[in-house]
mmCIF file of C-alpha atoms in Angstrom:
data_model
loop_
_atom_site.group_PDB
_atom_site.id
_atom_site.type_symbol
_atom_site.label_atom_id
_atom_site.label_comp_id
_atom_site.label_asym_id
_atom_site.label_seq_id
_atom_site.Cartn_x
_atom_site.Cartn_y
_atom_site.Cartn_z
ATOM 1 C CA MET A 1 27.529 -14.582 3.519
ATOM 2 C CA HIS A 2 28.430 -11.595 2.313
ATOM 3 C CA THR A 3 26.750 -8.541 2.835
ATOM 4 C CA HIS A 4 23.830 -7.146 0.077
ATOM 5 C CA ARG A 5 23.428 -3.368 0.616
ATOM 6 C CA ILE A 6 20.182 -2.023 -0.897
ATOM 7 C CA LEU A 7 19.270 1.466 -1.959
ATOM 8 C CA VAL A 8 14.867 1.102 -1.324
ATOM 9 C CA ILE A 9 13.435 4.412 -3.271
ATOM 10 C CA ASN A 10 9.124 5.653 -2.517
ATOM 11 C CA PRO A 11 8.202 8.137 -4.048
ATOM 12 C CA GLY A 12 5.341 10.295 -2.729
ATOM 13 C CA SER A 13 3.493 12.961 -4.251
ATOM 14 C CA THR A 14 5.136 15.611 -2.473
ATOM 15 C CA SER A 15 8.627 13.861 -0.848
ATOM 16 C CA THR A 16 10.530 11.064 -1.122
ATOM 17 C CA LYS A 17 11.513 8.624 1.145
ATOM 18 C CA ILE A 18 14.895 6.442 0.899
ATOM 19 C CA GLY A 19 16.885 4.232 2.664
ATOM 20 C CA VAL A 20 20.132 2.094 2.600
ATOM 21 C CA PHE A 21 19.684 -1.250 4.025
ATOM 22 C CA ASP A 22 22.603 -3.965 5.047
ATOM 23 C CA ASP A 23 21.311 -7.544 4.741
ATOM 24 C CA LEU A 24 17.473 -6.430 7.393
ATOM 25 C CA GLU A 25 19.732 -3.534 8.725
ATOM 26 C CA ALA A 26 19.013 0.000 8.558
ATOM 27 C CA VAL A 27 21.764 1.879 7.845
ATOM 28 C CA PHE A 28 20.024 4.982 6.542
ATOM 29 C CA GLU A 29 16.490 6.541 6.152
ATOM 30 C CA LYS A 30 15.640 10.071 5.194
ATOM 31 C CA THR A 31 12.465 12.107 3.717
ATOM 32 C CA ILE A 32 13.259 14.087 1.417
ATOM 33 C CA ARG A 33 10.586 16.998 1.188
ATOM 34 C CA HIS A 34 9.432 19.204 -1.977
ATOM 35 C CA SER A 35 8.397 22.635 -1.868
ATOM 36 C CA GLY A 36 5.517 23.057 -3.872
ATOM 37 C CA GLU A 37 7.011 25.267 -6.642
ATOM 38 C CA GLU A 38 10.370 22.300 -6.940
ATOM 39 C CA ILE A 39 6.939 20.065 -8.024
ATOM 40 C CA ASN A 40 4.951 23.222 -9.816
ATOM 41 C CA GLN A 41 7.468 23.222 -12.706
ATOM 42 C CA TYR A 42 7.574 19.948 -13.743
ATOM 43 C CA LYS A 43 3.495 19.537 -16.311
ATOM 44 C CA ARG A 44 3.347 15.271 -15.863
ATOM 45 C CA ILE A 45 4.480 13.973 -12.777
ATOM 46 C CA ILE A 46 6.974 11.964 -15.105
ATOM 47 C CA ASP A 47 8.976 15.270 -16.058
ATOM 48 C CA GLN A 48 9.902 14.712 -12.459
ATOM 49 C CA TYR A 49 12.221 11.595 -13.065
ATOM 50 C CA ASP A 50 15.305 13.790 -13.228
ATOM 51 C CA PHE A 51 14.750 15.895 -10.811
ATOM 52 C CA ARG A 52 13.957 13.850 -8.108
ATOM 53 C CA LYS A 53 16.827 11.388 -9.522
ATOM 54 C CA GLN A 54 19.245 13.918 -9.139
ATOM 55 C CA VAL A 55 18.565 14.862 -5.144
ATOM 56 C CA ILE A 56 18.498 11.325 -4.516
ATOM 57 C CA LEU A 57 22.026 10.942 -5.595
ATOM 58 C CA ASP A 58 23.392 14.076 -4.131
ATOM 59 C CA VAL A 59 21.760 13.003 -0.490
ATOM 60 C CA LEU A 60 23.868 9.983 -0.563
ATOM 61 C CA ASP A 61 26.689 11.844 -1.560
ATOM 62 C CA GLN A 62 26.359 14.233 1.457
ATOM 63 C CA GLU A 63 25.750 10.845 3.423
ATOM 64 C CA GLY A 64 29.217 9.703 2.350
ATOM 65 C CA ILE A 65 27.467 6.921 0.478
ATOM 66 C CA ASN A 66 28.903 5.248 -1.897
ATOM 67 C CA ILE A 67 26.894 3.730 -4.183
ATOM 68 C CA SER A 68 29.112 1.794 -6.111
ATOM 69 C CA LYS A 69 28.984 -0.114 -3.744
ATOM 70 C CA LEU A 70 25.722 -1.415 -3.867
ATOM 71 C CA SER A 71 24.164 -4.437 -4.512
ATOM 72 C CA ALA A 72 20.334 -3.893 -5.967
ATOM 73 C CA VAL A 73 18.007 -0.444 -6.200
ATOM 74 C CA CYS A 74 14.228 -1.415 -5.253
ATOM 75 C CA GLY A 75 11.509 1.039 -5.908
ATOM 76 C CA ARG A 76 8.005 1.526 -5.161
ATOM 77 C CA GLY A 77 5.745 -0.583 -7.404
ATOM 78 C CA GLY A 78 3.299 2.166 -9.777
ATOM 79 C CA LEU A 79 -0.131 1.683 -11.539
ATOM 80 C CA LEU A 80 0.888 -0.993 -13.813
ATOM 81 C CA ARG A 81 -0.894 -3.368 -15.420
ATOM 82 C CA PRO A 82 -2.786 -6.029 -12.922
ATOM 83 C CA ILE A 83 -0.207 -8.695 -12.183
ATOM 84 C CA GLU A 84 0.603 -10.835 -8.798
ATOM 85 C CA GLY A 85 2.222 -10.263 -6.092
ATOM 86 C CA GLY A 86 5.954 -10.566 -5.761
ATOM 87 C CA THR A 87 9.012 -9.248 -6.464
ATOM 88 C CA TYR A 88 9.895 -8.421 -9.795
ATOM 89 C CA GLU A 89 12.797 -7.476 -12.496
ATOM 90 C CA VAL A 90 12.239 -3.431 -14.076
ATOM 91 C CA ASN A 91 12.144 -4.352 -17.997
ATOM 92 C CA ALA A 92 11.623 -2.568 -20.897
ATOM 93 C CA ALA A 93 7.818 -3.553 -20.937
ATOM 94 C CA MET A 94 7.186 -2.326 -17.721
ATOM 95 C CA LEU A 95 9.317 1.121 -18.724
ATOM 96 C CA GLU A 96 6.964 1.591 -21.116
ATOM 97 C CA ASP A 97 3.823 1.899 -18.884
ATOM 98 C CA LEU A 98 5.344 4.034 -15.789
ATOM 99 C CA LYS A 99 6.265 6.751 -18.153
ATOM 100 C CA ASN A 100 3.034 6.733 -20.270
ATOM 101 C CA GLY A 101 1.161 6.669 -16.949
ATOM 102 C CA TYR A 102 -1.214 3.108 -18.609
ATOM 103 C CA ASN A 103 -2.890 3.098 -15.707
ATOM 104 C CA GLY A 104 -2.904 7.063 -14.614
ATOM 105 C CA GLU A 105 -0.727 9.276 -13.211
ATOM 106 C CA HIS A 106 0.641 8.714 -9.291
ATOM 107 C CA ALA A 107 4.168 9.001 -7.858
ATOM 108 C CA SER A 108 4.854 5.532 -7.349
ATOM 109 C CA ASN A 109 5.549 5.418 -11.370
ATOM 110 C CA LEU A 110 8.826 7.110 -10.593
ATOM 111 C CA GLY A 111 9.785 4.359 -8.064
ATOM 112 C CA GLY A 112 10.243 1.708 -10.747
ATOM 113 C CA ILE A 113 11.904 4.444 -13.257
ATOM 114 C CA ILE A 114 14.514 5.941 -10.762
ATOM 115 C CA ALA A 115 16.039 2.908 -9.321
ATOM 116 C CA TYR A 116 16.364 1.582 -12.861
ATOM 117 C CA GLU A 117 18.073 4.354 -13.991
ATOM 118 C CA ILE A 118 20.346 4.014 -10.774
ATOM 119 C CA ALA A 119 21.028 0.326 -10.999
ATOM 120 C CA ARG A 120 21.892 0.909 -14.597
ATOM 121 C CA GLY A 121 24.608 3.219 -14.368
ATOM 122 C CA LEU A 122 26.476 0.391 -11.828
ATOM 123 C CA ASN A 123 25.347 -2.735 -13.892
ATOM 124 C CA ILE A 124 22.756 -4.271 -10.592
ATOM 125 C CA GLY A 125 19.907 -5.500 -10.968
ATOM 126 C CA ALA A 126 16.828 -3.282 -10.327
ATOM 127 C CA TYR A 127 13.326 -3.914 -8.954
ATOM 128 C CA ILE A 128 9.805 -3.012 -7.954
ATOM 129 C CA VAL A 129 7.686 -5.033 -5.235
ATOM 130 C CA ASP A 130 4.404 -5.965 -4.860
ATOM 131 C CA PRO A 131 2.953 -2.327 -6.311
ATOM 132 C CA VAL A 132 -0.447 -1.675 -5.900
ATOM 133 C CA VAL A 133 -2.080 -3.123 -8.816
ATOM 134 C CA VAL A 134 -1.443 -6.816 -6.973
ATOM 135 C CA ASP A 135 -4.465 -8.633 -8.035
ATOM 136 C CA GLU A 136 -5.268 -11.858 -6.811
ATOM 137 C CA LEU A 137 -8.085 -12.212 -6.644
ATOM 138 C CA GLN A 138 -10.253 -15.641 -7.407
ATOM 139 C CA GLU A 139 -12.882 -15.552 -10.108
ATOM 140 C CA LEU A 140 -15.955 -15.198 -7.499
ATOM 141 C CA ALA A 141 -14.732 -12.261 -5.424
ATOM 142 C CA ARG A 142 -14.718 -10.687 -8.729
ATOM 143 C CA VAL A 143 -18.344 -10.599 -9.407
ATOM 144 C CA SER A 144 -19.640 -7.790 -8.437
ATOM 145 C CA GLY A 145 -24.218 -7.587 -9.187
ATOM 146 C CA VAL A 146 -23.791 -5.424 -11.636
ATOM 147 C CA PRO A 147 -21.710 -6.434 -14.782
ATOM 148 C CA GLU A 148 -20.372 -3.513 -15.511
ATOM 149 C CA ILE A 149 -19.054 -2.745 -12.866
ATOM 150 C CA PRO A 150 -16.802 -6.006 -11.793
ATOM 151 C CA ARG A 151 -15.220 -5.917 -7.834
ATOM 152 C CA LYS A 152 -11.479 -4.654 -8.301
ATOM 153 C CA SER A 153 -8.328 -5.350 -6.588
ATOM 154 C CA ILE A 154 -7.039 -1.897 -5.005
ATOM 155 C CA PHE A 155 -5.072 -2.750 -1.860
ATOM 156 C CA HIS A 156 -2.153 -1.550 0.643
ATOM 157 C CA ALA A 157 -0.901 -5.015 -1.369
ATOM 158 C CA LEU A 158 3.029 -4.036 0.395
ATOM 159 C CA ASN A 159 1.925 -4.263 3.932
ATOM 160 C CA GLN A 160 -0.341 -6.961 3.660
ATOM 161 C CA LYS A 161 2.163 -8.956 2.608
ATOM 162 C CA ALA A 162 4.995 -8.259 4.194
ATOM 163 C CA VAL A 163 2.990 -7.931 7.720
ATOM 164 C CA ALA A 164 0.851 -11.556 6.213
ATOM 165 C CA ARG A 165 5.096 -13.188 5.468
ATOM 166 C CA ARG A 166 5.792 -11.119 9.783
ATOM 167 C CA ALA A 167 3.155 -13.258 10.797
ATOM 168 C CA ALA A 168 3.690 -16.460 9.295
ATOM 169 C CA ALA A 169 6.637 -16.110 10.697
ATOM 170 C CA ASP A 170 5.744 -15.659 14.121
ATOM 171 C CA LEU A 171 3.215 -18.465 13.708
ATOM 172 C CA GLU A 172 6.281 -20.298 12.235
ATOM 173 C CA MET A 173 4.815 -20.842 9.425
ATOM 174 C CA GLU A 174 6.142 -20.669 5.508
ATOM 175 C CA TYR A 175 3.553 -17.613 3.916
ATOM 176 C CA PRO A 176 2.175 -20.012 1.325
ATOM 177 C CA ASP A 177 1.157 -21.804 4.037
ATOM 178 C CA ALA A 178 -0.235 -19.415 6.371
ATOM 179 C CA ARG A 179 -4.264 -19.047 6.647
ATOM 180 C CA LEU A 180 -4.247 -15.324 6.833
ATOM 181 C CA ILE A 181 -6.821 -11.968 7.415
ATOM 182 C CA VAL A 182 -4.899 -8.455 7.739
ATOM 183 C CA ALA A 183 -5.786 -5.361 7.854
ATOM 184 C CA HIS A 184 -3.773 -2.985 7.271
ATOM 185 C CA MET A 185 -5.634 0.535 8.888
ATOM 186 C CA GLY A 186 -4.503 4.036 7.845
ATOM 187 C CA GLY A 187 -5.964 6.800 5.601
ATOM 188 C CA GLY A 188 -7.220 4.006 3.870
ATOM 189 C CA ILE A 189 -8.466 0.503 4.685
ATOM 190 C CA THR A 190 -7.982 -3.209 3.219
ATOM 191 C CA VAL A 191 -9.261 -6.135 4.789
ATOM 192 C CA GLY A 192 -7.337 -9.135 2.175
ATOM 193 C CA ALA A 193 -7.753 -12.622 2.779
ATOM 194 C CA HIS A 194 -4.538 -14.381 2.052
ATOM 195 C CA ILE A 195 -4.803 -18.039 0.839
ATOM 196 C CA GLY A 196 -1.441 -20.515 -0.563
ATOM 197 C CA GLY A 197 0.749 -16.995 -0.815
ATOM 198 C CA ARG A 198 -1.839 -14.711 -2.611
ATOM 199 C CA VAL A 199 -4.405 -12.187 -1.537
ATOM 200 C CA VAL A 200 -8.065 -14.166 -2.970
ATOM 201 C CA ASP A 201 -10.391 -11.683 -1.514
ATOM 202 C CA VAL A 202 -10.479 -7.693 -0.234
ATOM 203 C CA ASN A 203 -12.307 -4.899 -0.670
ATOM 204 C CA ASN A 204 -11.036 -1.708 -2.945
ATOM 205 C CA GLY A 205 -9.870 0.540 -0.253
ATOM 206 C CA LEU A 206 -9.502 2.872 -3.621
ATOM 207 C CA HIS A 207 -13.047 4.263 -4.148
ATOM 208 C CA GLY A 208 -14.701 1.444 -3.933
ATOM 209 C CA ASP A 209 -16.401 -0.518 -0.585
ATOM 210 C CA GLY A 210 -15.308 -2.329 3.073
ATOM 211 C CA PRO A 211 -14.950 -0.459 6.081
ATOM 212 C CA PHE A 212 -14.986 3.245 6.202
ATOM 213 C CA SER A 213 -11.376 4.925 7.264
ATOM 214 C CA PRO A 214 -10.054 8.686 8.596
ATOM 215 C CA GLU A 215 -10.661 9.368 4.868
ATOM 216 C CA ARG A 216 -13.068 7.507 2.344
ATOM 217 C CA ALA A 217 -16.834 6.152 2.891
ATOM 218 C CA GLY A 218 -16.177 3.398 2.058
ATOM 219 C CA THR A 219 -19.595 1.311 1.297
ATOM 220 C CA VAL A 220 -22.287 3.326 1.340
ATOM 221 C CA PRO A 221 -26.378 2.379 0.397
ATOM 222 C CA ALA A 222 -25.974 2.498 -2.820
ATOM 223 C CA GLY A 223 -29.555 3.907 -4.403
ATOM 224 C CA ASP A 224 -28.863 6.502 -2.042
ATOM 225 C CA LEU A 225 -25.408 7.358 -3.485
ATOM 226 C CA VAL A 226 -27.471 7.313 -6.966
ATOM 227 C CA SER A 227 -30.248 10.231 -5.636
ATOM 228 C CA MET A 228 -27.188 12.249 -4.078
ATOM 229 C CA CYS A 229 -25.183 12.134 -7.065
ATOM 230 C CA PHE A 230 -28.690 12.780 -9.615
ATOM 231 C CA SER A 231 -30.054 15.445 -6.770
ATOM 232 C CA GLY A 232 -28.548 18.817 -8.990
ATOM 233 C CA GLN A 233 -26.831 19.602 -5.608
ATOM 234 C CA TYR A 234 -23.012 18.717 -6.304
ATOM 235 C CA TYR A 235 -20.843 17.886 -9.480
ATOM 236 C CA ARG A 236 -19.134 14.680 -9.789
ATOM 237 C CA ASP A 237 -16.356 15.922 -7.887
ATOM 238 C CA GLU A 238 -18.229 17.304 -5.180
ATOM 239 C CA VAL A 239 -19.323 13.676 -4.585
ATOM 240 C CA MET A 240 -15.818 12.255 -5.506
ATOM 241 C CA LYS A 241 -14.020 13.838 -2.659
ATOM 242 C CA LYS A 242 -17.863 13.141 -0.393
ATOM 243 C CA LEU A 243 -16.410 9.352 -0.985
ATOM 244 C CA VAL A 244 -12.302 9.885 -1.094
ATOM 245 C CA GLY A 245 -10.319 12.393 0.894
ATOM 246 C CA GLN A 246 -13.100 14.062 2.920
ATOM 247 C CA GLY A 247 -15.337 10.977 4.043
ATOM 248 C CA GLY A 248 -14.696 8.667 6.494
ATOM 249 C CA LEU A 249 -13.473 10.071 9.845
ATOM 250 C CA MET A 250 -13.261 13.407 8.099
ATOM 251 C CA ALA A 251 -16.911 13.658 7.336
ATOM 252 C CA TYR A 252 -18.185 13.229 10.882
ATOM 253 C CA LEU A 253 -15.311 15.077 12.838
ATOM 254 C CA ASP A 254 -13.908 17.111 10.542
ATOM 255 C CA THR A 255 -10.428 16.093 10.943
ATOM 256 C CA ASN A 256 -8.569 12.379 9.520
ATOM 257 C CA ASP A 257 -6.157 11.870 12.911
ATOM 258 C CA ALA A 258 -7.225 9.195 14.761
ATOM 259 C CA ARG A 259 -5.578 10.807 17.831
ATOM 260 C CA GLU A 260 -7.167 13.406 17.702
ATOM 261 C CA VAL A 261 -10.561 11.705 18.266
ATOM 262 C CA GLU A 262 -8.878 9.736 21.136
ATOM 263 C CA SER A 263 -8.488 13.193 22.904
ATOM 264 C CA MET A 264 -11.917 14.354 22.012
ATOM 265 C CA ILE A 265 -13.997 11.353 23.795
ATOM 266 C CA ALA A 266 -11.187 11.648 26.488
ATOM 267 C CA HIS A 267 -12.576 14.649 26.847
ATOM 268 C CA GLY A 268 -16.522 12.792 26.559
ATOM 269 C CA ASP A 269 -17.315 14.234 23.301
ATOM 270 C CA ARG A 270 -20.180 10.698 22.721
ATOM 271 C CA LYS A 271 -20.300 11.292 18.726
ATOM 272 C CA ALA A 272 -16.184 11.217 18.637
ATOM 273 C CA GLU A 273 -16.546 7.943 20.395
ATOM 274 C CA VAL A 274 -19.526 6.783 18.821
ATOM 275 C CA VAL A 275 -18.219 7.079 15.075
ATOM 276 C CA PHE A 276 -15.019 6.193 15.983
ATOM 277 C CA ASN A 277 -16.009 2.098 17.041
ATOM 278 C CA ALA A 278 -18.535 2.465 14.974
ATOM 279 C CA MET A 279 -14.718 2.188 12.536
ATOM 280 C CA ALA A 280 -13.655 -0.372 14.819
ATOM 281 C CA TYR A 281 -17.017 -2.228 14.208
ATOM 282 C CA GLN A 282 -16.743 -2.118 10.430
ATOM 283 C CA ILE A 283 -13.460 -3.363 9.760
ATOM 284 C CA ALA A 284 -14.780 -6.377 12.533
ATOM 285 C CA LYS A 285 -17.175 -6.837 10.328
ATOM 286 C CA GLU A 286 -15.386 -7.108 7.450
ATOM 287 C CA ILE A 287 -12.729 -9.720 8.918
ATOM 288 C CA GLY A 288 -15.759 -11.705 9.734
ATOM 289 C CA SER A 289 -17.179 -11.730 5.963
ATOM 290 C CA MET A 290 -13.235 -12.956 4.783
ATOM 291 C CA SER A 291 -13.466 -15.957 6.971
ATOM 292 C CA ALA A 292 -16.173 -16.510 5.896
ATOM 293 C CA VAL A 293 -14.925 -16.381 2.328
ATOM 294 C CA MET A 294 -11.873 -18.901 4.089
ATOM 295 C CA GLU A 295 -14.874 -21.217 5.383
ATOM 296 C CA GLY A 296 -13.597 -20.627 8.779
ATOM 297 C CA ARG A 297 -9.715 -21.811 8.763
ATOM 298 C CA VAL A 298 -7.748 -18.603 9.597
ATOM 299 C CA ASP A 299 -4.420 -19.167 11.426
ATOM 300 C CA ALA A 300 -4.256 -15.102 12.500
ATOM 301 C CA VAL A 301 -6.666 -12.118 11.564
ATOM 302 C CA ALA A 302 -3.654 -9.740 11.748
ATOM 303 C CA LEU A 303 -4.227 -5.713 12.580
ATOM 304 C CA THR A 304 -1.017 -3.035 11.178
ATOM 305 C CA GLY A 305 -1.612 0.401 9.283
ATOM 306 C CA GLY A 306 -1.538 3.815 11.674
ATOM 307 C CA LEU A 307 -4.901 3.138 13.653
ATOM 308 C CA ALA A 308 -3.151 -0.219 14.862
ATOM 309 C CA TYR A 309 -0.919 2.335 17.528
ATOM 310 C CA GLY A 310 -4.767 2.806 19.086
ATOM 311 C CA LYS A 311 -4.796 0.402 21.861
ATOM 312 C CA ALA A 312 -8.385 1.019 22.436
ATOM 313 C CA PHE A 313 -9.302 0.844 18.694
ATOM 314 C CA ILE A 314 -7.333 -2.593 18.988
ATOM 315 C CA GLU A 315 -9.163 -3.992 21.101
ATOM 316 C CA GLU A 316 -12.481 -2.699 20.542
ATOM 317 C CA ILE A 317 -11.666 -4.801 16.931
ATOM 318 C CA SER A 318 -10.518 -7.639 18.621
ATOM 319 C CA LYS A 319 -13.605 -8.339 21.235
ATOM 320 C CA ARG A 320 -15.616 -8.344 18.134
ATOM 321 C CA VAL A 321 -13.003 -11.153 15.822
ATOM 322 C CA HIS A 322 -10.770 -13.291 18.405
ATOM 323 C CA TRP A 323 -13.110 -15.802 17.773
ATOM 324 C CA ILE A 324 -12.168 -16.793 14.491
ATOM 325 C CA ALA A 325 -7.945 -17.203 15.260
ATOM 326 C CA ASP A 326 -5.392 -15.042 17.486
ATOM 327 C CA VAL A 327 -5.217 -11.316 16.669
ATOM 328 C CA LEU A 328 -1.815 -10.186 15.905
ATOM 329 C CA VAL A 329 -0.983 -6.533 16.153
ATOM 330 C CA TYR A 330 2.433 -5.116 13.741
ATOM 331 C CA PRO A 331 1.470 -0.582 14.244
ATOM 332 C CA GLY A 332 2.599 0.968 11.145
ATOM 333 C CA GLU A 333 3.578 0.613 7.713
ATOM 334 C CA ASN A 334 7.459 0.330 6.844
ATOM 335 C CA GLU A 335 7.262 0.751 3.354
ATOM 336 C CA LEU A 336 11.079 0.757 3.285
ATOM 337 C CA GLU A 337 11.716 -2.718 4.881
ATOM 338 C CA ALA A 338 8.737 -4.161 3.040
ATOM 339 C CA LEU A 339 10.872 -3.327 -0.339
ATOM 340 C CA ASN A 340 14.364 -4.223 1.178
ATOM 341 C CA GLU A 341 12.816 -7.730 2.139
ATOM 342 C CA GLY A 342 11.644 -8.578 -1.424
ATOM 343 C CA THR A 343 14.714 -7.493 -2.532
ATOM 344 C CA LEU A 344 16.838 -9.607 -0.260
ATOM 345 C CA ARG A 345 14.573 -12.266 -1.003
ATOM 346 C CA VAL A 346 15.413 -11.912 -4.401
ATOM 347 C CA LEU A 347 19.272 -11.380 -3.559
ATOM 348 C CA ASN A 348 19.645 -14.519 -1.505
ATOM 349 C CA HIS A 349 18.085 -17.064 -4.049
ATOM 350 C CA LYS A 350 14.763 -17.382 -1.530
ATOM 351 C CA GLU A 351 12.603 -15.961 -4.544
ATOM 352 C CA ILE A 352 12.626 -16.198 -8.220
ATOM 353 C CA PRO A 353 12.464 -12.727 -9.073
ATOM 354 C CA LYS A 354 9.001 -12.462 -11.638
ATOM 355 C CA GLN A 355 8.847 -10.756 -15.653
ATOM 356 C CA TYR A 356 6.509 -8.373 -16.415
ATOM 357 C CA PRO A 357 4.927 -9.643 -19.595
ATOM 358 C CA ASN A 358 4.883 -7.744 -22.268
ATOM 359 C CA PHE A 359 1.277 -6.958 -23.058
ATOM 360 C CA GLN A 360 1.613 -5.585 -26.546
ATOM 361 C CA GLU A 361 3.268 -8.944 -27.876
#
């Protein structure tokens, strides 16, 4: 079998991560930083696309990477309409939604567009894999208790799915045959129930529910939140900041860096210890509730994300959930690898690329 060379593009708000892979092997990886001046001259995120594309091509050129040898280009999936997980070919309908910011403006919207533009010039395929809008919730999981506010699927789909596949492989199973609980633990925390290759329930990790995280509040007592909103003391933006950005560890300990918190605990800081353990406690609680969703039939619990590097933190969670199933740990979030693996499954004919529907029809 000949080697597939894949270019992977993951745009963030002030940087663009790129990687070139020969099959599963990373040949080149780089985080390209963009200064405030460079970014701020564009009114909308979408206007940055030409500039970012050129920077990527320049970097590849400097590295002596000949793009004519590429087999495919894969971009980070953006804020599209809710779709099921998988690898999608970038098509006209998708480009339209990415350019118009259908579901909001976010740097990840540029991933599919840049991938498409580079691939089109080379006459090869452009793809996205498991964007953040992946929605495979079962019907029961959508009912919240307030009809106007259904539960939404917003989670770390790319890393959750990649880790679920890794865990299934380690169990010598295929992903669609495995029953897994995956907890992604980073700046935001999402815990998903994976059954039949679908995430049938997951907490909304953006500004919804679930465990508090290094910078998000998670589920808070609703009545008290309503009172706070109407107390006259806060603007809407201030309350949102308390939920996202300034919530969780940030609110209690003035830092969103778990390593800093671990060092505070090592120096005898009792408050830091209680708050940090409470975060582990809430994650364990969420894993427990997902085990009920799965009727107790769970092949493994997989812990991933930046917080999974902390040994004491992992132990704090494991001691509460290891009775459910074996706990497997996959630290970090290897987004470039996950995008590459999704593209490779298509190029190796292990998966048929999905088509983003034309909702205008």
